[in-house]
Backbone as a ProteinNet text record, in pm:
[ID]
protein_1_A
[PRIMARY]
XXXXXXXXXXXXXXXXXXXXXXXXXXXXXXXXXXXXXXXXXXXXXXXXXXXXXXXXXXXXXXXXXXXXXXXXXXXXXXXXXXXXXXXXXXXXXXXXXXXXXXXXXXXXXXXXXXXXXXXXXXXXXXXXXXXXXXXXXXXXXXXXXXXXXXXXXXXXXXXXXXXXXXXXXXXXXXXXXXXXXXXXXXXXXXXXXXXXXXXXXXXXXXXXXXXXXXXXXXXXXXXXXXXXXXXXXXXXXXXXXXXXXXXXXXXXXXXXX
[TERTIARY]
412.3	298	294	417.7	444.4	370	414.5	353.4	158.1	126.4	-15.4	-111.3	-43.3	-77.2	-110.1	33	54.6	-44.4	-84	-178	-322.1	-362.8	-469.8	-491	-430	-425.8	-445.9	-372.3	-371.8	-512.3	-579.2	-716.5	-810	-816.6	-887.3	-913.9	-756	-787.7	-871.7	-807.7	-912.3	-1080.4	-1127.4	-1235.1	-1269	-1226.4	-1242.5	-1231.4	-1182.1	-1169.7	-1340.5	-1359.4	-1469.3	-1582.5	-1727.7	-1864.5	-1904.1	-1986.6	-2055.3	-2072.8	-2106.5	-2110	-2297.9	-2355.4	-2431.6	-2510.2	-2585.8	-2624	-2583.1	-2612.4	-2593.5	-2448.8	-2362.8	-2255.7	-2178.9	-2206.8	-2110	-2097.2	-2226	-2224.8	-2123.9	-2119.8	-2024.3	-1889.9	-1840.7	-1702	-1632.3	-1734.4	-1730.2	-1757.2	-1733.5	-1747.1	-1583	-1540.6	-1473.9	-1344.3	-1341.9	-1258.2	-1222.9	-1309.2	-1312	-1183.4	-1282.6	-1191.7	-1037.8	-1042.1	-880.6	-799.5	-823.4	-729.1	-744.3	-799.3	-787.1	-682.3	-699.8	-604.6	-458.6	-428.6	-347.8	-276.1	-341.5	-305.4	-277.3	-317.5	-257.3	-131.2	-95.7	-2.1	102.1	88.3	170.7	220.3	134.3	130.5	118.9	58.5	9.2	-118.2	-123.7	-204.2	-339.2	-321.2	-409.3	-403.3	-509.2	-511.9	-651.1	-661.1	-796.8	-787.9	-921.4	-911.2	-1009	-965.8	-1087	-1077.2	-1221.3	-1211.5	-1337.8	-1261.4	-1338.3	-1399.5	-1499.7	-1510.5	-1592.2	-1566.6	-1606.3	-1624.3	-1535	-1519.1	-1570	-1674.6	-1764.8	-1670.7	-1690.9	-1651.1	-1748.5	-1723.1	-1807.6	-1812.4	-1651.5	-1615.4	-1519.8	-1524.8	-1459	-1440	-1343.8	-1348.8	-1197.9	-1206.9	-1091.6	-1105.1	-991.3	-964.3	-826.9	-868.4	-761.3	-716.1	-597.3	-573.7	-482.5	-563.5	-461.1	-351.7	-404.3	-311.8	-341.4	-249.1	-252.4	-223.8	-207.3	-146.7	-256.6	-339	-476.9	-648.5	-635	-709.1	-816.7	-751.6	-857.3	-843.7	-941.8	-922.3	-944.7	-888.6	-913.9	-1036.9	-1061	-1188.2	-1166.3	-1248.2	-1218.7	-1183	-1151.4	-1086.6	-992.1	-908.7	-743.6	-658.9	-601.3	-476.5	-344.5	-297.9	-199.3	-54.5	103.5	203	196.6	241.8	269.1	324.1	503.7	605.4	629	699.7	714.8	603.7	502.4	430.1	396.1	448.5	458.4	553.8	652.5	699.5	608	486.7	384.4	388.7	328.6	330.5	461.2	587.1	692.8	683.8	637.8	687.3	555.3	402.6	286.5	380	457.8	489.7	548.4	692.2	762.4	696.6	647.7	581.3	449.6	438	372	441.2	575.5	687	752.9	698.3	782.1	690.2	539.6	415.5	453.3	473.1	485.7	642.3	703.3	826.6	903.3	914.6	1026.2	1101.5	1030.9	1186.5	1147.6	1268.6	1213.1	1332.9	1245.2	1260.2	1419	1490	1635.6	1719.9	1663.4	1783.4	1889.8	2010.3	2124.5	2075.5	2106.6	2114	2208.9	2318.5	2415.4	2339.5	2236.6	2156.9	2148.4	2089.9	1995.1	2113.2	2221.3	2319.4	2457.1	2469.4	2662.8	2734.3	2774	2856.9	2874.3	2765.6	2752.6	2892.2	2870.1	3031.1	2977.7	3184.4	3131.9	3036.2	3094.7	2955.8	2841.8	2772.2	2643	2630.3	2676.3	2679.5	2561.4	2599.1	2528.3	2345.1	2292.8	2202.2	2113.5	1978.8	1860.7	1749.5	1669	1552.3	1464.5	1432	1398.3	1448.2	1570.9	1628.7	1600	1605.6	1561.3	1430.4	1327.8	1166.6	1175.1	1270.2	1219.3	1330.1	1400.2	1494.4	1581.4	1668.6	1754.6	1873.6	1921.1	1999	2118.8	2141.4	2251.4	2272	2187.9	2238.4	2198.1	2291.5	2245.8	2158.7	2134.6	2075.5	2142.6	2103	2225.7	2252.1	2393	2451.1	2394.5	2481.9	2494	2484.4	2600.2	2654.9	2513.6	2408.3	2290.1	2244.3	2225.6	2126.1	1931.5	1941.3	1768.6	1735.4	1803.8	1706.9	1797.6	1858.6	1919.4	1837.3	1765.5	1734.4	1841.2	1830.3	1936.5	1869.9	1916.8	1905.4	1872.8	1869.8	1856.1	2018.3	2091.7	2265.2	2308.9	2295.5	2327	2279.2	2204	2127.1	2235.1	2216.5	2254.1	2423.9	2495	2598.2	2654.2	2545.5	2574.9	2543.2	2492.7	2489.2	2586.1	2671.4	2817.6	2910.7	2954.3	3032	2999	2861.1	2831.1	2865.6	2960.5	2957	2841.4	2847.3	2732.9	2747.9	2624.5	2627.1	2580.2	2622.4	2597.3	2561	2615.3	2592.7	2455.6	2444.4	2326.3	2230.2	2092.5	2024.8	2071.6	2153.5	2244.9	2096.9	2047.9	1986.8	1846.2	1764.7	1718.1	1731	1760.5	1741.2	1657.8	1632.2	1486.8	1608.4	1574.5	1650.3	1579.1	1604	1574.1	1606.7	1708.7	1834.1	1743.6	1695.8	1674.7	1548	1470.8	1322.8	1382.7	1433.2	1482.2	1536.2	1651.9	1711.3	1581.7	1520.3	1343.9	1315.1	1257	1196.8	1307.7	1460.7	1515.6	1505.6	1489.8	1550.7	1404.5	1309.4	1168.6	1133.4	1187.2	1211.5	1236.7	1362	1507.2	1403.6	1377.2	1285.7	1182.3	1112.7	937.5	950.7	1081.2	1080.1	972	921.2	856.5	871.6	805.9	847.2	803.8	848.2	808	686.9	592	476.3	372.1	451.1	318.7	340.6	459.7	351.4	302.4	289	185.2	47.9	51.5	-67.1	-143.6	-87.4	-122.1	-180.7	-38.7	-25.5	-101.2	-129.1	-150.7	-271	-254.8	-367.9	-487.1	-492.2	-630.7	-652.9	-593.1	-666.8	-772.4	-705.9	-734.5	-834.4	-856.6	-975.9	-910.1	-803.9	-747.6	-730.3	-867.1	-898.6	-833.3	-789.3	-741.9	-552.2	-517.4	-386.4	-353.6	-213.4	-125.1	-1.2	101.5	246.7	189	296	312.7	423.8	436.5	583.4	515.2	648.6	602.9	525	508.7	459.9	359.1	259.1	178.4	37.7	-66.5	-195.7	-230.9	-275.6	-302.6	-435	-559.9	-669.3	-687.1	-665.4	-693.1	-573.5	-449.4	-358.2	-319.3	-261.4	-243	-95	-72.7	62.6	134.7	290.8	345	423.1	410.4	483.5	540.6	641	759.4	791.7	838.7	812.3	967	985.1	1103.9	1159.4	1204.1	1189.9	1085.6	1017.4	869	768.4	826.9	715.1	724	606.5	537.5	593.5	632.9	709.7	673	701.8	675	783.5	747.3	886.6	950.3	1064.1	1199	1169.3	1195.3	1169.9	1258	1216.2	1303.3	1253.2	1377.6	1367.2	1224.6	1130	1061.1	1105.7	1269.5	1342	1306.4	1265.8	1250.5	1247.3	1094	1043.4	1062.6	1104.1	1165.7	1060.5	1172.8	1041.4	1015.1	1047.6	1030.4	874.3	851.6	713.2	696.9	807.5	744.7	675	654	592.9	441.2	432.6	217.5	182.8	5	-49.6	-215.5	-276.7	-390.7	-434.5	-611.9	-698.5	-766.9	-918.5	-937.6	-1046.3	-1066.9	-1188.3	-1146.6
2306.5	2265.4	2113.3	2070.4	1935.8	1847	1914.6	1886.8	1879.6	1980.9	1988.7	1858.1	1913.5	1781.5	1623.7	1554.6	1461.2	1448.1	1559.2	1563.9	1538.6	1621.1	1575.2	1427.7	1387.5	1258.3	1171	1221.1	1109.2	1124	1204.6	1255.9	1189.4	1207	1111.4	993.8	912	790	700.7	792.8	732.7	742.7	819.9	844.9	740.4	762.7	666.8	479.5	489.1	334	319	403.8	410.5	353.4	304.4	270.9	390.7	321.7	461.4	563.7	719.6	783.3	855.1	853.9	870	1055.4	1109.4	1243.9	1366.2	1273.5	1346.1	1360.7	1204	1155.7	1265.5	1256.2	1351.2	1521	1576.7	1684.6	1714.4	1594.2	1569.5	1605.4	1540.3	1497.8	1613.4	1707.7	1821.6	1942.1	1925.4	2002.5	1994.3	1896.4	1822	1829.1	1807.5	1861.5	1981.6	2096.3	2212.9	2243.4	2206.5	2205.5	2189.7	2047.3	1982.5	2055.2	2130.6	2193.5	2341.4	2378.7	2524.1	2555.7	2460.9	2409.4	2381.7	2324.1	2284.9	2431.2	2488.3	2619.7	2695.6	2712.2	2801.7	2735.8	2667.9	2583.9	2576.1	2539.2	2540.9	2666.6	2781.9	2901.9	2886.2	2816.2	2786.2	2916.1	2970.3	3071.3	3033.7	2882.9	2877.9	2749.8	2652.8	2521.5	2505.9	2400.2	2340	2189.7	2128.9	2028.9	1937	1802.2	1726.2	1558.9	1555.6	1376	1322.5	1181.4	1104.4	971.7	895.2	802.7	717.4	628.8	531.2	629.8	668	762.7	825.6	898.1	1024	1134.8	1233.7	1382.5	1401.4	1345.3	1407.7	1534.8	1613.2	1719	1802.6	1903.9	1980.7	2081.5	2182.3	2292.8	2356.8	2492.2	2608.4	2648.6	2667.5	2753.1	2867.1	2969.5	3105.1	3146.7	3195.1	3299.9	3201.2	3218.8	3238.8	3325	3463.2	3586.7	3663.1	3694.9	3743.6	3882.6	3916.8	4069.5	4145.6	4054.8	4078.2	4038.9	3963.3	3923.3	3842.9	3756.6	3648	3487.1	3477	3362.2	3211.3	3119.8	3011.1	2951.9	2894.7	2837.2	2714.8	2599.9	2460.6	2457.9	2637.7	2644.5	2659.9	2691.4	2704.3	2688.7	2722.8	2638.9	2675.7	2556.7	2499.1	2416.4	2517.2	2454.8	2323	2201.4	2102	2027.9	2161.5	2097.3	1933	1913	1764.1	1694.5	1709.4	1622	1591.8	1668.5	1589.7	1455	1436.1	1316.5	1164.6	1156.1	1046	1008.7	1192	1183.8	1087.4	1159.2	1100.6	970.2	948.4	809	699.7	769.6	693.1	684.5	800.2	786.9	699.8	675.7	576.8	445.9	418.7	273.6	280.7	348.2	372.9	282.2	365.9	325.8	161	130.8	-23.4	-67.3	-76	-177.5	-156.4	-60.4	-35.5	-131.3	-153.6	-269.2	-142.3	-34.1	110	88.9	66.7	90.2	-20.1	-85.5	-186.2	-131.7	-175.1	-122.6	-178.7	-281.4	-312.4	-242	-198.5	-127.7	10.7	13.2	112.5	225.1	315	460.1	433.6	373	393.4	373.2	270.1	295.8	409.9	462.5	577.5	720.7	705.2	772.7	782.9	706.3	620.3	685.8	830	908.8	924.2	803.9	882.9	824.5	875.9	817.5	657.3	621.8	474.7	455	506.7	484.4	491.7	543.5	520.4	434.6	278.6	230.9	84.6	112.4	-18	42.3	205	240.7	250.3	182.2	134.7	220.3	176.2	295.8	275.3	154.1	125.1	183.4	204.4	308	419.5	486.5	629.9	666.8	528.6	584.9	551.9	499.6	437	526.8	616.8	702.3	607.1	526.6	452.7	448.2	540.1	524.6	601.6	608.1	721.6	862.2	938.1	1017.5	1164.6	1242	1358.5	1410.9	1521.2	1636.1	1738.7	1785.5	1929.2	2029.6	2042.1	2120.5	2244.4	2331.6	2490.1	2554.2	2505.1	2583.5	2572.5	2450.6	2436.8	2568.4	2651.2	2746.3	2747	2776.5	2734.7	2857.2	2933.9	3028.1	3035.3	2948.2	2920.8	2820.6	2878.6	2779.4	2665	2502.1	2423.8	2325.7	2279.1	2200.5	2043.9	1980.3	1831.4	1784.2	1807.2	1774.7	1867.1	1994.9	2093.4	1994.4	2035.3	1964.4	1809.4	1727.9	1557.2	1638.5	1718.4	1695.6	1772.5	1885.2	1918.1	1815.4	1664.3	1566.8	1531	1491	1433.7	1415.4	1500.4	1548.6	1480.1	1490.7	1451.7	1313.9	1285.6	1175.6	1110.6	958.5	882.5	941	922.5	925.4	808.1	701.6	546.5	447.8	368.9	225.2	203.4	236	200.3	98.2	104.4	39.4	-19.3	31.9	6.8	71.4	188.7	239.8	335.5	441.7	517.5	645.5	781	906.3	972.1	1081.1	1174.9	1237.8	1189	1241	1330.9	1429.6	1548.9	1489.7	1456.2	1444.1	1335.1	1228.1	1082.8	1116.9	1236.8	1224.4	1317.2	1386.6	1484.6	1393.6	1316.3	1200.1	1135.9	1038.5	1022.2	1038.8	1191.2	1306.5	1292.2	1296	1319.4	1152.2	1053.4	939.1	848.1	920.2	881.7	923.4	1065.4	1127.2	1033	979	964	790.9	723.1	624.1	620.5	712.2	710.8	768.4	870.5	952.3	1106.1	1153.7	1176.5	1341.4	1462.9	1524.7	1492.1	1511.8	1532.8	1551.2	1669.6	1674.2	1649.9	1569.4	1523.5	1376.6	1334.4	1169.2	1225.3	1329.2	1327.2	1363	1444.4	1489.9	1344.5	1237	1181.2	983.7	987.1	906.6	893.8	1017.2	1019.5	1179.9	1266.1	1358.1	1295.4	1273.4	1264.7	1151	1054.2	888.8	894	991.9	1003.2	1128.3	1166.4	1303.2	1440.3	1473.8	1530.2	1681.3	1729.9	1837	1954.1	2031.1	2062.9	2148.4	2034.8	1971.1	2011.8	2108.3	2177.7	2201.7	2195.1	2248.2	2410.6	2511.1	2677.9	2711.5	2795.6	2898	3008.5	3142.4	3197	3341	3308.2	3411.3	3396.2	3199.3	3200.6	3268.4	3323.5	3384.1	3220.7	3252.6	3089.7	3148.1	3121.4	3124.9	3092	3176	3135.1	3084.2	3122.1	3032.5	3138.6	3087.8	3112.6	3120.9	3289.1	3300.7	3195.1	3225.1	3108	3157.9	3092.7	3188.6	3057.7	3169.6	3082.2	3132	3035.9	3056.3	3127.4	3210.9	3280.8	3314	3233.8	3265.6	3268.9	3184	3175.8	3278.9	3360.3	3479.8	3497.9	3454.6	3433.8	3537.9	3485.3	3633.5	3521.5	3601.7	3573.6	3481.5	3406.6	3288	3302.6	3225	3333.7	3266.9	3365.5	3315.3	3190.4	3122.7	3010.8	2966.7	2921.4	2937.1	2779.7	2780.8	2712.8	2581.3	2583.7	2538.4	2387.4	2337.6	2252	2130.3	2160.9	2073.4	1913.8	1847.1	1707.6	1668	1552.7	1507.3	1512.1	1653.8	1715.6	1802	1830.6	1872.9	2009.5	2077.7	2249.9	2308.1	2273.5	2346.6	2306	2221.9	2158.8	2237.3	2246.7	2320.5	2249.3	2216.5	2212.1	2204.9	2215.5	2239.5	2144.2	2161.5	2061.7	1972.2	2065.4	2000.4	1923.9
130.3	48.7	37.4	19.3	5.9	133.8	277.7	354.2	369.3	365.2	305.3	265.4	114.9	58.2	58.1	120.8	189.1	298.5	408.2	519.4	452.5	377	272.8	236.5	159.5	95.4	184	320.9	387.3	529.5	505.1	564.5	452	363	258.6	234.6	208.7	245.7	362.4	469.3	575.4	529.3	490.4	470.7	393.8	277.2	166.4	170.4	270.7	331	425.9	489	589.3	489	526.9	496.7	441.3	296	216.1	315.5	216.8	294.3	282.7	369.5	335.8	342.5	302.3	294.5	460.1	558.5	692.1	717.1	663.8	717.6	603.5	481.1	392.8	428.3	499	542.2	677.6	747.5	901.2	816.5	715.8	648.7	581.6	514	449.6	567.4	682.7	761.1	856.4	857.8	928.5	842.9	706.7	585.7	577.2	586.1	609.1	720.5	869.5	974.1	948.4	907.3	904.9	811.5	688.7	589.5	668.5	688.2	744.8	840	948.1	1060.4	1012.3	896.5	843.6	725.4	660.2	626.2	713.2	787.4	908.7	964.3	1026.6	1108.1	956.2	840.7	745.8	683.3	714.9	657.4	506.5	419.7	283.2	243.6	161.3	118.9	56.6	-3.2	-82.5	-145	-145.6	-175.9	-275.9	-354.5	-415.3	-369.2	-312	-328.8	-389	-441.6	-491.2	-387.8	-369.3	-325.1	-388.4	-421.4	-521.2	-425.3	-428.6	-397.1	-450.3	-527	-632.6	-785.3	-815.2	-962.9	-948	-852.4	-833.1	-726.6	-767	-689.8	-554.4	-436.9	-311.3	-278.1	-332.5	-317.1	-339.5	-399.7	-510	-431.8	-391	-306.4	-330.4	-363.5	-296.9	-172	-104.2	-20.9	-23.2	62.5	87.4	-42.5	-93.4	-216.4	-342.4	-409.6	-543.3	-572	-531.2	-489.4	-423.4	-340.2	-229.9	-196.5	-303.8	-332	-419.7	-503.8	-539.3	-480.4	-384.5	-329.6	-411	-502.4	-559.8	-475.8	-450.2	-419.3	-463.7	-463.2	-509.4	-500.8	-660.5	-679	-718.8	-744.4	-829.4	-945.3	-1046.2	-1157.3	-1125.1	-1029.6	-986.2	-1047.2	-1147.2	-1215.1	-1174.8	-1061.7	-988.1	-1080.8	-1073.2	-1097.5	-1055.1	-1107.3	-1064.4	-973.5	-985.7	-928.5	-933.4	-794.6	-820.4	-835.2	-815.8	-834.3	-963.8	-1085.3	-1189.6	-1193.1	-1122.9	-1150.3	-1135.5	-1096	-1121.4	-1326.5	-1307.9	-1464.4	-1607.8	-1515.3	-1576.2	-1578.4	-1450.5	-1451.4	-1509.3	-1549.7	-1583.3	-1783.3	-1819.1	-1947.3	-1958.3	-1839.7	-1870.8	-1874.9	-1792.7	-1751.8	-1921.2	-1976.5	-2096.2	-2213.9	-2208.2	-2263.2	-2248.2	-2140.8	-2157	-2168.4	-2167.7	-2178.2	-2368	-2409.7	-2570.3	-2620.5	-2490.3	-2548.8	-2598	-2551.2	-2608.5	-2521.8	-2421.6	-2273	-2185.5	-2129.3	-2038.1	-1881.7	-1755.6	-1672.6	-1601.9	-1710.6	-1647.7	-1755	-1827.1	-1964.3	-1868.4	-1907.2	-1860.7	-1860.1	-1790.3	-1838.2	-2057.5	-1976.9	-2049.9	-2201.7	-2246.5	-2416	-2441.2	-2348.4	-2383.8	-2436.6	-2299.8	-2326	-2315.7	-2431.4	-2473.9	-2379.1	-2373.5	-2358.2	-2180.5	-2112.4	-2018.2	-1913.7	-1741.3	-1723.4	-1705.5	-1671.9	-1656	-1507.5	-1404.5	-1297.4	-1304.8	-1421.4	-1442.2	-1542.3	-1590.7	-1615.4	-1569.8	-1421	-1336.4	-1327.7	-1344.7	-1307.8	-1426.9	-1378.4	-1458.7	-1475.7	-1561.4	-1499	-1411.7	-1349.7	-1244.1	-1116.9	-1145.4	-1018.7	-1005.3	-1142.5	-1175.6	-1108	-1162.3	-1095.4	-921.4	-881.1	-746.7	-683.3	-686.9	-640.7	-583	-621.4	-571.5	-690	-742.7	-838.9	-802.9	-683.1	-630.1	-681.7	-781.3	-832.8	-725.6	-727.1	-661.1	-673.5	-591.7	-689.6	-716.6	-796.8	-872.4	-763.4	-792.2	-677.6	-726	-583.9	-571.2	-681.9	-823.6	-941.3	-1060.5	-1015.3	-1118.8	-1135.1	-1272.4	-1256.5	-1285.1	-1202.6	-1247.4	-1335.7	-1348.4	-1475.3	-1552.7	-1572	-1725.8	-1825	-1896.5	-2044.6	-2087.4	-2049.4	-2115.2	-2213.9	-2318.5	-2379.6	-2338.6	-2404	-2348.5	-2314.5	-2407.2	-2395	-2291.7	-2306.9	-2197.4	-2046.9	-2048.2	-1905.3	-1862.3	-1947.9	-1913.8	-1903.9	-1923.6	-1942.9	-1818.8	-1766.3	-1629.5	-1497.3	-1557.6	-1461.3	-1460.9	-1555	-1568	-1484.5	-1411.1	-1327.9	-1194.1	-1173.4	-1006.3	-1002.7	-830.4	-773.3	-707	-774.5	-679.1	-553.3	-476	-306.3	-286.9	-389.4	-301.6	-428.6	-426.9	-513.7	-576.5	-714.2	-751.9	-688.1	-614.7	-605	-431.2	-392.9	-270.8	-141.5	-143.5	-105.1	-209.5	-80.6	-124.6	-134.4	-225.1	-205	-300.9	-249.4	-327.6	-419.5	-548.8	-646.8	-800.2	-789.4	-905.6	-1038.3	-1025.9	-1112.1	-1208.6	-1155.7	-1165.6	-1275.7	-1245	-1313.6	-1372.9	-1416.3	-1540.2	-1637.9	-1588.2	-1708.7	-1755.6	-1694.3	-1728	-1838.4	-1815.4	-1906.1	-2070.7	-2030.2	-2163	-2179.1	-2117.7	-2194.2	-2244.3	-2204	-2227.2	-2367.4	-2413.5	-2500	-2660.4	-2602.5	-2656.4	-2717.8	-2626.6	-2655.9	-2759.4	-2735.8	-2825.7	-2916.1	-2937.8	-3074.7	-3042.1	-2962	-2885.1	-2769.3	-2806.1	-2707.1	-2574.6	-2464.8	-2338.9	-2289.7	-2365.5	-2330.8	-2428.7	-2555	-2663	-2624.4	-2557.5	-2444.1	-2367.7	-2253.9	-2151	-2212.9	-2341.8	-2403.4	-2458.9	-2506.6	-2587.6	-2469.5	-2397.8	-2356.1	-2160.4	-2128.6	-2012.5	-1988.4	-2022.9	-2020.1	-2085.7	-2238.5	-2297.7	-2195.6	-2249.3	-2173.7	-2071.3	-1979.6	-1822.3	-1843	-1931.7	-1928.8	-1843.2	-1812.7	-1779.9	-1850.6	-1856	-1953.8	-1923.8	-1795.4	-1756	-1762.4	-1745.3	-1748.7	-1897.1	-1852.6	-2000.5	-1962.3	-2052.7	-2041.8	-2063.7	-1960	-1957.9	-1964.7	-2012.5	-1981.3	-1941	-1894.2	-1850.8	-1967.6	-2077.4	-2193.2	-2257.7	-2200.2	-2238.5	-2056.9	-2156	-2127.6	-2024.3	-1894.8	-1851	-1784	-1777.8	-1691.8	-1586.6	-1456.6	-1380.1	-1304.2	-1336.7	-1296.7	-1140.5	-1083.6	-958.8	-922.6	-840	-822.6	-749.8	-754.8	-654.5	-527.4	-421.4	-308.6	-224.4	-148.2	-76.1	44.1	187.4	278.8	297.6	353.4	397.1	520.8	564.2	742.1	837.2	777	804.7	754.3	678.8	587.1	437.5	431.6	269.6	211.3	66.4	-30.4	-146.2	-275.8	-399.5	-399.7	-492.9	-567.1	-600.5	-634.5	-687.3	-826.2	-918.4	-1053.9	-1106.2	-1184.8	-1245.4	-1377.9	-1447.1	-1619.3	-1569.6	-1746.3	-1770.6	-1877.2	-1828.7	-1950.5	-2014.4	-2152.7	-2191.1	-2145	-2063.6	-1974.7	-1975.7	-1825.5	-1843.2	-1752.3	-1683.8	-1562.7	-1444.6	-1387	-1289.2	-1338.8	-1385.8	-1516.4	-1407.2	-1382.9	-1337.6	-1386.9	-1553.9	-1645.9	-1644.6	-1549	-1644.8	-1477.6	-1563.2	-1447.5	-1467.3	-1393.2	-1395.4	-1298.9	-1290.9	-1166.6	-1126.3	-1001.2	-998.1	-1053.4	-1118.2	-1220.7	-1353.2
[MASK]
+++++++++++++++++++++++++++++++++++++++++++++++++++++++++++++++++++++++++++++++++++++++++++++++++++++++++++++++++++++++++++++++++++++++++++++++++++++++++++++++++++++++++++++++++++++++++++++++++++++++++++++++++++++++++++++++++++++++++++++++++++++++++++++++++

């Protein structure tokens, strides 16, 4: 999906760089859009996408394609309501950067303020590292459970343990780890849950009407199953706790309207 996406965005931009578009030319583009994601669901084996493109704050085009579910045969519409996954970490990181324009957090402060206890090797790592994945921290091994419910201490304290894989700021890696601390130390900053800054600080602002924290017991409209590729064949997701959402934001879902 990740892939997808990325292919999207980056079919867009081109567009969006190109000369207005005008009534014939937008019908070529929306034809041609069509083409290119279809092509791309197939070859990705993806079930089901929404997309939106904007060009100069206006919507040219709003569109679902293939299933929401696939085992019910609904298919995606521009009400879609789509898990986040990683791609909440923008979010995390529009709070944080929220957070230091407010003088709460500034982008050279330690891990270590936020959390005394932590080891001394994370001593040298900032939050600047955290948002730019350069902070050496892993990602949670084998023993992480994902459908375990953890606390905020629970959680930071199953980071504890892991060895750097490299000198703060030394390099880059795609780190989990990095936007979960985030989430608790963004927290830990504003006085503040997790998703009453994104509610407050980054949903309303942005009109983002849409856009909500879920678990799995609340009623969601429209929301759309999740599926996973298995040897190359689509099967349901494997379940995973909704645990006291950080800044990986598994929990927010919205569509594309």
């Amino acid at each position: 999906m990740f892939k997808l996406t990325a292919s999207i965005c980056a079919f867009a931009m081109l567009c969006a760089t190109a000369p207005a578009i005008s009534a014939p030319n937008l019908d070529t583009f929306r034809k041609e859009l069509d083409t290119f994601v279809e092509t791309q669901m197939h070859t990705q084996k993806v079930p089901g996408v929404a997309i939106a493109v904007l060009r100069n704050g206006k919507t040219v085009v709003a569109k679902g394609y293939g299933w929401a579910n696939v085992e019910l045969d609904v298919p995606v519409t521009t009400e879609t309501m789509f898990q986040s996954g990683s791609v909440g970490k923008m979010f995390t990181a529009a709070a944080v950067m929220t957070a230091v324009e407010q003088g709460k957090m500034d982008l050279n402060d330690s891990v270590s303020k936020y959390l005394p206890d932590a080891p001394a090797s994370w001593r040298p790592i900032t939050i600047r590292q955290l948002l730019t994945h350069t902070s050496g921290l892993p990602n949670a091994g084998a023993d992480f459970d994902l459908r375990r419910d953890y606390t905020d201490d629970e959680l930071v304290k199953t980071f504890y343990p892991m060895t750097l894989d490299f000198q703060p700021g030394a390099r880059w890696s795609y780190s989990n780890t990095g936007y979960q601390l985030l989430g608790i130390l963004v927290k830990k900053a504003t006085g503040q849950s997790y998703l009453d800054i994104l509610n407050t600080q980054v949903f309303k602002p942005l009109g983002m009407k849409t856009a909500r924290a879920v678990n799995d017991a609340d009623i969601v409209p429209n929301r759309s199953a999740g599926y996973q590729l298995v040897d190359g064949e689509l099967k349901n997701q494997d379940w995973v706790s909704m645990f006291n959402p950080t800044g990986t934001a598994r929990c927010i879902c919205r569509s594309t309207t």
